[in-house]
Amino acid sequence: MSDTVMLAHGAGGRQTAELIDTVFKAHFDNPHLTADDAAVLPRPAGPIAMTTDGFIVSPPFFPGGNIGKLSVCGTVNDLACMGARPLYLTCSFVIEEGFPLERLEQVVSAMSATAAEAGVEIVAGDTKVAGRGQVDNLFITTTGVGEVMPGTHLAGDAARPGDKVIVTGDIGRHGCTILLARDEFGIDADVTTDCAPLWGPVKAMLDTTSDVHVIRDATRGGVGTVLYEIAGESSVSVELDAEAVPVAPEVRGVCDMLGLDPLYLACEGTMVVFAPADVADDVVAALRATDHSHGAAVIGTVSADHPGKVIMRTSIGTRTLLPQPTGELLPRIC
């Protein structure tokens, strides 16, 4: 077989069968993955959540991950934000002609390992090959189905005055990692993505209390964008404690050099949680005892004043309106 992806690999003939057998089936093999046109799956007992997401990150390989790992984490985490245990994924690849097969196998291997960690099966897929220049390396779309845990009622309009705002870890690392990986600023810093599957931390929270109002992953636009989304959907305001927001020193250093605010840099392994004040400490303790959320912290409080606004309490005690994000700070981040 060729050492690069050819147009024939997407034509449905012998080369396509070889690609499926030697790359995709070799890594994704499980009892529900068959050669038929669709996977036939057992129905869960509870309601299901379903989501889909496309991934076009540039570059496709970056410190701490690649587009394959990202494509599983992104969809698994969207399910987790609805209190749903991830069960099944499908994936669709659009690959540029000439993409190295060795690199494709690295992407698929990362997807397999991440799916295993998340406890989700990849049960169906599709492969298309586009001509040179029609795609930048490869694009992946994943669709996921999960079972909503009993007693959970999570929604963006469910934040209430008095709720505490919690982040599950330090912020801005994925956006900073991609920015440096593009090597457009000549900055050398040891920053790795936070990309991780987060069903474990969400399950730990929900095992502690079902009284959690909102969970949302802080991907494009970062934590600042999520806070504005929830403030608007719930008609409340958020008062943010600037000193309490966890930012890794290396990310803070890069942001200071480039004049960026880490609140608006993408995360791929950090969620924002709104929970009543009387359970917030228990939620944080449960998160800190779980992989991928050791840095959980309370960063703010919800108020009925100034609906739709996010207010920052600074280190010297002043209060200022956090600017609402506009435009695209960093395109093709995920």
mmCIF file of N, CA and C in Angstrom, residues 43-159:
data_model
loop_
_atom_site.group_PDB
_atom_site.id
_atom_site.type_symbol
_atom_site.label_atom_id
_atom_site.label_comp_id
_atom_site.label_asym_id
_atom_site.label_seq_id
_atom_site.Cartn_x
_atom_site.Cartn_y
_atom_site.Cartn_z
ATOM 1 N N ARG A 43 -30.483 -0.262 23.100
ATOM 2 C CA ARG A 43 -31.079 0.990 23.546
ATOM 3 C C ARG A 43 -30.864 1.159 25.045
ATOM 4 N N PRO A 44 -30.334 2.328 25.483
ATOM 5 C CA PRO A 44 -30.147 2.528 26.922
ATOM 6 C C PRO A 44 -31.478 2.672 27.635
ATOM 7 N N ALA A 45 -31.466 2.495 28.955
ATOM 8 C CA ALA A 45 -32.704 2.551 29.737
ATOM 9 C C ALA A 45 -33.249 3.965 29.836
ATOM 10 N N GLY A 46 -32.366 4.955 29.935
ATOM 11 C CA GLY A 46 -32.808 6.334 30.149
ATOM 12 C C GLY A 46 -32.837 7.132 28.866
ATOM 13 N N PRO A 47 -33.177 8.446 28.983
ATOM 14 C CA PRO A 47 -33.148 9.312 27.795
ATOM 15 C C PRO A 47 -31.732 9.430 27.248
ATOM 16 N N ILE A 48 -31.648 9.720 25.948
ATOM 17 C CA ILE A 48 -30.330 9.846 25.330
ATOM 18 C C ILE A 48 -30.059 11.307 24.989
ATOM 19 N N ALA A 49 -28.774 11.650 24.934
ATOM 20 C CA ALA A 49 -28.320 12.935 24.404
ATOM 21 C C ALA A 49 -27.514 12.637 23.145
ATOM 22 N N MET A 50 -27.618 13.512 22.160
ATOM 23 C CA MET A 50 -26.911 13.293 20.891
ATOM 24 C C MET A 50 -26.312 14.610 20.441
ATOM 25 N N THR A 51 -25.087 14.575 19.929
ATOM 26 C CA THR A 51 -24.420 15.804 19.506
ATOM 27 C C THR A 51 -23.463 15.506 18.357
ATOM 28 N N THR A 52 -23.080 16.539 17.636
ATOM 29 C CA THR A 52 -22.100 16.375 16.559
ATOM 30 C C THR A 52 -21.211 17.596 16.500
ATOM 31 N N ASP A 53 -19.977 17.410 16.024
ATOM 32 C CA ASP A 53 -19.024 18.512 15.984
ATOM 33 C C ASP A 53 -17.994 18.242 14.889
ATOM 34 N N GLY A 54 -17.568 19.301 14.211
ATOM 35 C CA GLY A 54 -16.532 19.197 13.184
ATOM 36 C C GLY A 54 -15.225 19.777 13.697
ATOM 37 N N PHE A 55 -14.107 19.175 13.279
ATOM 38 C CA PHE A 55 -12.794 19.592 13.785
ATOM 39 C C PHE A 55 -11.866 19.876 12.600
ATOM 40 N N ILE A 56 -11.346 21.106 12.564
ATOM 41 C CA ILE A 56 -10.505 21.551 11.441
ATOM 42 C C ILE A 56 -9.273 22.274 11.974
ATOM 43 N N VAL A 57 -8.763 21.813 13.096
ATOM 44 C CA VAL A 57 -7.689 22.531 13.787
ATOM 45 C C VAL A 57 -6.421 22.615 12.918
ATOM 46 N N SER A 58 -5.744 23.727 13.024
ATOM 47 C CA SER A 58 -4.487 23.940 12.314
ATOM 48 C C SER A 58 -3.442 24.481 13.286
ATOM 49 N N PRO A 59 -2.309 23.765 13.442
ATOM 50 C CA PRO A 59 -1.909 22.522 12.793
ATOM 51 C C PRO A 59 -2.625 21.314 13.407
ATOM 52 N N PRO A 60 -2.679 20.181 12.672
ATOM 53 C CA PRO A 60 -3.404 19.019 13.207
ATOM 54 C C PRO A 60 -2.655 18.273 14.301
ATOM 55 N N PHE A 61 -1.350 18.537 14.433
ATOM 56 C CA PHE A 61 -0.562 17.946 15.527
ATOM 57 C C PHE A 61 0.000 19.083 16.363
ATOM 58 N N PHE A 62 -0.106 18.975 17.678
ATOM 59 C CA PHE A 62 0.327 20.043 18.568
ATOM 60 C C PHE A 62 0.741 19.426 19.902
ATOM 61 N N PRO A 63 1.521 20.128 20.716
ATOM 62 C CA PRO A 63 1.982 19.539 21.978
ATOM 63 C C PRO A 63 0.823 19.058 22.850
ATOM 64 N N GLY A 64 0.867 17.763 23.193
ATOM 65 C CA GLY A 64 -0.155 17.190 24.061
ATOM 66 C C GLY A 64 -1.324 16.571 23.331
ATOM 67 N N GLY A 65 -1.336 16.606 21.990
ATOM 68 C CA GLY A 65 -2.478 16.015 21.301
ATOM 69 C C GLY A 65 -2.419 16.176 19.809
ATOM 70 N N ASN A 66 -3.489 15.749 19.167
ATOM 71 C CA ASN A 66 -3.655 15.945 17.722
ATOM 72 C C ASN A 66 -5.147 15.997 17.429
ATOM 73 N N ILE A 67 -5.483 16.194 16.166
ATOM 74 C CA ILE A 67 -6.885 16.383 15.787
ATOM 75 C C ILE A 67 -7.731 15.152 16.119
ATOM 76 N N GLY A 68 -7.119 13.973 16.150
ATOM 77 C CA GLY A 68 -7.877 12.777 16.497
ATOM 78 C C GLY A 68 -8.329 12.790 17.952
ATOM 79 N N LYS A 69 -7.390 13.037 18.848
ATOM 80 C CA LYS A 69 -7.747 13.123 20.273
ATOM 81 C C LYS A 69 -8.784 14.228 20.485
ATOM 82 N N LEU A 70 -8.563 15.353 19.826
ATOM 83 C CA LEU A 70 -9.476 16.488 19.969
ATOM 84 C C LEU A 70 -10.890 16.124 19.516
ATOM 85 N N SER A 71 -10.985 15.351 18.421
ATOM 86 C CA SER A 71 -12.302 15.045 17.867
ATOM 87 C C SER A 71 -13.115 14.127 18.776
ATOM 88 N N VAL A 72 -12.450 13.300 19.545
ATOM 89 C CA VAL A 72 -13.173 12.462 20.513
ATOM 90 C C VAL A 72 -13.510 13.270 21.759
ATOM 91 N N CYS A 73 -12.519 14.016 22.275
ATOM 92 C CA CYS A 73 -12.761 14.803 23.501
ATOM 93 C C CYS A 73 -13.886 15.812 23.296
ATOM 94 N N GLY A 74 -13.880 16.499 22.162
ATOM 95 C CA GLY A 74 -14.873 17.542 21.947
ATOM 96 C C GLY A 74 -16.288 17.012 22.017
ATOM 97 N N THR A 75 -16.543 15.894 21.367
ATOM 98 C CA THR A 75 -17.903 15.346 21.342
ATOM 99 C C THR A 75 -18.259 14.644 22.652
ATOM 100 N N VAL A 76 -17.325 13.904 23.209
ATOM 101 C CA VAL A 76 -17.566 13.281 24.516
ATOM 102 C C VAL A 76 -17.875 14.337 25.563
ATOM 103 N N ASN A 77 -17.140 15.450 25.531
ATOM 104 C CA ASN A 77 -17.355 16.489 26.540
ATOM 105 C C ASN A 77 -18.680 17.212 26.339
ATOM 106 N N ASP A 78 -19.117 17.356 25.086
ATOM 107 C CA ASP A 78 -20.441 17.947 24.854
ATOM 108 C C ASP A 78 -21.538 17.075 25.464
ATOM 109 N N LEU A 79 -21.398 15.764 25.341
ATOM 110 C CA LEU A 79 -22.366 14.861 25.982
ATOM 111 C C LEU A 79 -22.293 14.982 27.495
ATOM 112 N N ALA A 80 -21.082 15.012 28.027
ATOM 113 C CA ALA A 80 -20.910 15.095 29.480
ATOM 114 C C ALA A 80 -21.543 16.370 30.038
ATOM 115 N N CYS A 81 -21.476 17.456 29.264
ATOM 116 C CA CYS A 81 -22.070 18.720 29.728
ATOM 117 C C CYS A 81 -23.588 18.597 29.920
ATOM 118 N N MET A 82 -24.204 17.610 29.292
ATOM 119 C CA MET A 82 -25.635 17.385 29.477
ATOM 120 C C MET A 82 -25.899 16.287 30.505
ATOM 121 N N GLY A 83 -24.850 15.887 31.225
ATOM 122 C CA GLY A 83 -25.003 14.829 32.219
ATOM 123 C C GLY A 83 -25.177 13.460 31.589
ATOM 124 N N ALA A 84 -24.657 13.296 30.379
ATOM 125 C CA ALA A 84 -24.839 12.039 29.644
ATOM 126 C C ALA A 84 -23.552 11.226 29.607
ATOM 127 N N ARG A 85 -23.649 9.966 29.999
ATOM 128 C CA ARG A 85 -22.508 9.057 29.901
ATOM 129 C C ARG A 85 -22.297 8.692 28.439
ATOM 130 N N PRO A 86 -21.125 9.002 27.883
ATOM 131 C CA PRO A 86 -20.903 8.721 26.464
ATOM 132 C C PRO A 86 -20.952 7.216 26.184
ATOM 133 N N LEU A 87 -21.695 6.847 25.138
ATOM 134 C CA LEU A 87 -21.822 5.434 24.784
ATOM 135 C C LEU A 87 -21.197 5.131 23.425
ATOM 136 N N TYR A 88 -21.582 5.889 22.405
ATOM 137 C CA TYR A 88 -21.170 5.568 21.033
ATOM 138 C C TYR A 88 -20.759 6.832 20.288
ATOM 139 N N LEU A 89 -19.796 6.664 19.391
ATOM 140 C CA LEU A 89 -19.383 7.733 18.478
ATOM 141 C C LEU A 89 -19.385 7.203 17.055
ATOM 142 N N THR A 90 -19.688 8.085 16.115
ATOM 143 C CA THR A 90 -19.366 7.837 14.714
ATOM 144 C C THR A 90 -18.366 8.906 14.287
ATOM 145 N N CYS A 91 -17.612 8.625 13.229
ATOM 146 C CA CYS A 91 -16.620 9.601 12.788
ATOM 147 C C CYS A 91 -16.577 9.650 11.271
ATOM 148 N N SER A 92 -16.370 10.833 10.739
ATOM 149 C CA SER A 92 -16.270 11.042 9.300
ATOM 150 C C SER A 92 -14.976 11.796 9.004
ATOM 151 N N PHE A 93 -14.187 11.248 8.094
ATOM 152 C CA PHE A 93 -12.896 11.849 7.733
ATOM 153 C C PHE A 93 -12.981 12.436 6.324
ATOM 154 N N VAL A 94 -12.446 13.642 6.154
ATOM 155 C CA VAL A 94 -12.146 14.178 4.825
ATOM 156 C C VAL A 94 -10.639 14.408 4.808
ATOM 157 N N ILE A 95 -9.935 13.655 3.977
ATOM 158 C CA ILE A 95 -8.467 13.622 4.005
ATOM 159 C C ILE A 95 -7.930 14.191 2.699
ATOM 160 N N GLU A 96 -6.907 15.034 2.796
ATOM 161 C CA GLU A 96 -6.293 15.598 1.594
ATOM 162 C C GLU A 96 -5.401 14.555 0.926
ATOM 163 N N GLU A 97 -5.515 14.446 -0.362
ATOM 164 C CA GLU A 97 -4.628 13.561 -1.132
ATOM 165 C C GLU A 97 -3.168 13.894 -0.805
ATOM 166 N N GLY A 98 -2.376 12.863 -0.533
ATOM 167 C CA GLY A 98 -0.973 13.065 -0.203
ATOM 168 C C GLY A 98 -0.693 13.103 1.294
ATOM 169 N N PHE A 99 -1.743 13.058 2.124
ATOM 170 C CA PHE A 99 -1.528 13.049 3.574
ATOM 171 C C PHE A 99 -0.822 11.742 3.945
ATOM 172 N N PRO A 100 0.252 11.807 4.730
ATOM 173 C CA PRO A 100 1.008 10.582 5.049
ATOM 174 C C PRO A 100 0.168 9.576 5.840
ATOM 175 N N LEU A 101 0.220 8.319 5.403
ATOM 176 C CA LEU A 101 -0.532 7.276 6.108
ATOM 177 C C LEU A 101 -0.041 7.095 7.542
ATOM 178 N N GLU A 102 1.267 7.281 7.744
ATOM 179 C CA GLU A 102 1.799 7.155 9.096
ATOM 180 C C GLU A 102 1.152 8.182 10.026
ATOM 181 N N ARG A 103 0.970 9.401 9.537
ATOM 182 C CA ARG A 103 0.333 10.443 10.344
ATOM 183 C C ARG A 103 -1.149 10.127 10.572
ATOM 184 N N LEU A 104 -1.803 9.583 9.525
ATOM 185 C CA LEU A 104 -3.206 9.205 9.688
ATOM 186 C C LEU A 104 -3.347 8.151 10.771
ATOM 187 N N GLU A 105 -2.422 7.193 10.778
ATOM 188 C CA GLU A 105 -2.499 6.145 11.794
ATOM 189 C C GLU A 105 -2.285 6.724 13.195
ATOM 190 N N GLN A 106 -1.429 7.742 13.315
ATOM 191 C CA GLN A 106 -1.236 8.397 14.619
ATOM 192 C C GLN A 106 -2.546 9.053 15.088
ATOM 193 N N VAL A 107 -3.250 9.672 14.143
ATOM 194 C CA VAL A 107 -4.523 10.321 14.479
ATOM 195 C C VAL A 107 -5.541 9.278 14.938
ATOM 196 N N VAL A 108 -5.657 8.188 14.171
ATOM 197 C CA VAL A 108 -6.634 7.141 14.484
ATOM 198 C C VAL A 108 -6.276 6.449 15.802
ATOM 199 N N SER A 109 -4.991 6.225 16.024
ATOM 200 C CA SER A 109 -4.557 5.620 17.285
ATOM 201 C C SER A 109 -4.920 6.498 18.474
ATOM 202 N N ALA A 110 -4.744 7.803 18.325
ATOM 203 C CA ALA A 110 -5.113 8.731 19.408
ATOM 204 C C ALA A 110 -6.611 8.704 19.663
ATOM 205 N N MET A 111 -7.405 8.591 18.588
ATOM 206 C CA MET A 111 -8.853 8.502 18.769
ATOM 207 C C MET A 111 -9.212 7.240 19.544
ATOM 208 N N SER A 112 -8.575 6.125 19.187
ATOM 209 C CA SER A 112 -8.869 4.853 19.853
ATOM 210 C C SER A 112 -8.523 4.925 21.342
ATOM 211 N N ALA A 113 -7.338 5.466 21.659
ATOM 212 C CA ALA A 113 -6.912 5.539 23.055
ATOM 213 C C ALA A 113 -7.827 6.468 23.863
ATOM 214 N N THR A 114 -8.218 7.592 23.264
ATOM 215 C CA THR A 114 -9.066 8.545 23.981
ATOM 216 C C THR A 114 -10.471 7.980 24.178
ATOM 217 N N ALA A 115 -10.978 7.285 23.154
ATOM 218 C CA ALA A 115 -12.291 6.659 23.287
ATOM 219 C C ALA A 115 -12.284 5.613 24.399
ATOM 220 N N ALA A 116 -11.213 4.845 24.463
ATOM 221 C CA ALA A 116 -11.113 3.836 25.524
ATOM 222 C C ALA A 116 -11.109 4.496 26.897
ATOM 223 N N GLU A 117 -10.369 5.594 27.027
ATOM 224 C CA GLU A 117 -10.337 6.296 28.317
ATOM 225 C C GLU A 117 -11.720 6.838 28.694
ATOM 226 N N ALA A 118 -12.449 7.286 27.689
ATOM 227 C CA ALA A 118 -13.773 7.868 27.942
ATOM 228 C C ALA A 118 -14.856 6.807 28.091
ATOM 229 N N GLY A 119 -14.550 5.553 27.758
ATOM 230 C CA GLY A 119 -15.535 4.486 27.862
ATOM 231 C C GLY A 119 -16.567 4.512 26.753
ATOM 232 N N VAL A 120 -16.190 5.025 25.583
ATOM 233 C CA VAL A 120 -17.114 5.143 24.465
ATOM 234 C C VAL A 120 -16.614 4.282 23.299
ATOM 235 N N GLU A 121 -17.546 3.699 22.537
ATOM 236 C CA GLU A 121 -17.175 2.878 21.384
ATOM 237 C C GLU A 121 -17.368 3.670 20.089
ATOM 238 N N ILE A 122 -16.406 3.550 19.177
ATOM 239 C CA ILE A 122 -16.547 4.134 17.842
ATOM 240 C C ILE A 122 -17.168 3.047 16.965
ATOM 241 N N VAL A 123 -18.406 3.266 16.528
ATOM 242 C CA VAL A 123 -19.200 2.168 15.961
ATOM 243 C C VAL A 123 -19.455 2.300 14.459
ATOM 244 N N ALA A 124 -19.147 3.438 13.862
ATOM 245 C CA ALA A 124 -19.353 3.590 12.420
ATOM 246 C C ALA A 124 -18.522 4.772 11.940
ATOM 247 N N GLY A 125 -18.253 4.801 10.639
ATOM 248 C CA GLY A 125 -17.447 5.898 10.115
ATOM 249 C C GLY A 125 -17.551 6.023 8.612
ATOM 250 N N ASP A 126 -16.909 7.057 8.102
ATOM 251 C CA ASP A 126 -16.915 7.322 6.667
ATOM 252 C C ASP A 126 -15.594 7.996 6.309
ATOM 253 N N THR A 127 -15.097 7.703 5.116
ATOM 254 C CA THR A 127 -13.847 8.299 4.661
ATOM 255 C C THR A 127 -14.023 8.876 3.270
ATOM 256 N N LYS A 128 -13.646 10.118 3.103
ATOM 257 C CA LYS A 128 -13.589 10.746 1.791
ATOM 258 C C LYS A 128 -12.183 11.296 1.585
ATOM 259 N N VAL A 129 -11.703 11.261 0.357
ATOM 260 C CA VAL A 129 -10.401 11.827 0.020
ATOM 261 C C VAL A 129 -10.633 12.981 -0.958
ATOM 262 N N ALA A 130 -10.096 14.156 -0.608
ATOM 263 C CA ALA A 130 -10.224 15.340 -1.475
ATOM 264 C C ALA A 130 -8.898 15.602 -2.171
ATOM 265 N N GLY A 131 -8.965 16.252 -3.313
ATOM 266 C CA GLY A 131 -7.757 16.551 -4.075
ATOM 267 C C GLY A 131 -6.850 17.515 -3.329
ATOM 268 N N ARG A 132 -5.597 17.574 -3.786
ATOM 269 C CA ARG A 132 -4.622 18.456 -3.131
ATOM 270 C C ARG A 132 -5.124 19.899 -3.160
ATOM 271 N N GLY A 133 -5.035 20.554 -2.017
ATOM 272 C CA GLY A 133 -5.465 21.944 -1.912
ATOM 273 C C GLY A 133 -6.933 22.139 -1.605
ATOM 274 N N GLN A 134 -7.725 21.082 -1.714
ATOM 275 C CA GLN A 134 -9.154 21.204 -1.418
ATOM 276 C C GLN A 134 -9.438 21.066 0.075
ATOM 277 N N VAL A 135 -8.498 20.467 0.816
ATOM 278 C CA VAL A 135 -8.600 20.307 2.271
ATOM 279 C C VAL A 135 -7.215 20.578 2.839
ATOM 280 N N ASP A 136 -7.147 21.154 4.023
ATOM 281 C CA ASP A 136 -5.866 21.371 4.688
ATOM 282 C C ASP A 136 -5.583 20.162 5.582
ATOM 283 N N ASN A 137 -4.837 19.201 5.058
ATOM 284 C CA ASN A 137 -4.493 17.954 5.757
ATOM 285 C C ASN A 137 -5.710 17.054 5.956
ATOM 286 N N LEU A 138 -6.432 17.210 7.038
ATOM 287 C CA LEU A 138 -7.639 16.393 7.205
ATOM 288 C C LEU A 138 -8.613 17.083 8.159
ATOM 289 N N PHE A 139 -9.890 16.838 7.905
ATOM 290 C CA PHE A 139 -10.974 17.315 8.751
ATOM 291 C C PHE A 139 -11.695 16.076 9.306
ATOM 292 N N ILE A 140 -12.159 16.178 10.534
ATOM 293 C CA ILE A 140 -12.881 15.066 11.158
ATOM 294 C C ILE A 140 -14.179 15.590 11.762
ATOM 295 N N THR A 141 -15.250 14.867 11.535
ATOM 296 C CA THR A 141 -16.522 15.149 12.213
ATOM 297 C C THR A 141 -16.890 13.937 13.059
ATOM 298 N N THR A 142 -17.220 14.175 14.315
ATOM 299 C CA THR A 142 -17.672 13.082 15.181
ATOM 300 C C THR A 142 -19.079 13.371 15.686
ATOM 301 N N THR A 143 -19.861 12.313 15.778
ATOM 302 C CA THR A 143 -21.213 12.394 16.326
ATOM 303 C C THR A 143 -21.305 11.426 17.498
ATOM 304 N N GLY A 144 -21.905 11.872 18.590
ATOM 305 C CA GLY A 144 -21.934 11.038 19.777
ATOM 306 C C GLY A 144 -23.324 10.874 20.355
ATOM 307 N N VAL A 145 -23.513 9.726 20.996
ATOM 308 C CA VAL A 145 -24.756 9.432 21.711
ATOM 309 C C VAL A 145 -24.398 9.024 23.134
ATOM 310 N N GLY A 146 -25.146 9.569 24.091
ATOM 311 C CA GLY A 146 -24.910 9.204 25.486
ATOM 312 C C GLY A 146 -26.212 9.033 26.234
ATOM 313 N N GLU A 147 -26.121 8.387 27.385
ATOM 314 C CA GLU A 147 -27.294 8.157 28.235
ATOM 315 C C GLU A 147 -27.312 9.176 29.363
ATOM 316 N N VAL A 148 -28.389 9.947 29.437
ATOM 317 C CA VAL A 148 -28.497 10.987 30.467
ATOM 318 C C VAL A 148 -28.703 10.322 31.830
ATOM 319 N N MET A 149 -27.881 10.734 32.786
ATOM 320 C CA MET A 149 -27.965 10.152 34.119
ATOM 321 C C MET A 149 -29.274 10.548 34.814
ATOM 322 N N PRO A 150 -29.890 9.617 35.550
ATOM 323 C CA PRO A 150 -31.159 9.913 36.226
ATOM 324 C C PRO A 150 -31.027 11.112 37.171
ATOM 325 N N GLY A 151 -32.026 11.977 37.162
ATOM 326 C CA GLY A 151 -32.077 13.091 38.103
ATOM 327 C C GLY A 151 -31.321 14.327 37.679
ATOM 328 N N THR A 152 -30.666 14.304 36.518
ATOM 329 C CA THR A 152 -29.911 15.480 36.077
ATOM 330 C C THR A 152 -30.780 16.346 35.167
ATOM 331 N N HIS A 153 -30.710 17.660 35.389
ATOM 332 C CA HIS A 153 -31.480 18.613 34.587
ATOM 333 C C HIS A 153 -30.572 19.809 34.291
ATOM 334 N N LEU A 154 -29.628 19.614 33.415
ATOM 335 C CA LEU A 154 -28.633 20.637 33.110
ATOM 336 C C LEU A 154 -29.064 21.435 31.883
ATOM 337 N N ALA A 155 -28.954 22.762 31.983
ATOM 338 C CA ALA A 155 -29.312 23.606 30.839
ATOM 339 C C ALA A 155 -28.678 24.980 31.022
ATOM 340 N N GLY A 156 -28.433 25.653 29.896
ATOM 341 C CA GLY A 156 -27.791 26.964 29.951
ATOM 342 C C GLY A 156 -28.653 28.039 30.577
ATOM 343 N N ASP A 157 -29.964 27.820 30.665
ATOM 344 C CA ASP A 157 -30.841 28.831 31.267
ATOM 345 C C ASP A 157 -31.180 28.510 32.716
ATOM 346 N N ALA A 158 -30.400 27.605 33.333
ATOM 347 C CA ALA A 158 -30.748 27.141 34.683
ATOM 348 C C ALA A 158 -29.909 27.781 35.785
ATOM 349 N N ALA A 159 -28.986 28.702 35.461
ATOM 350 C CA ALA A 159 -28.207 29.363 36.521
ATOM 351 C C ALA A 159 -29.131 30.240 37.361
#
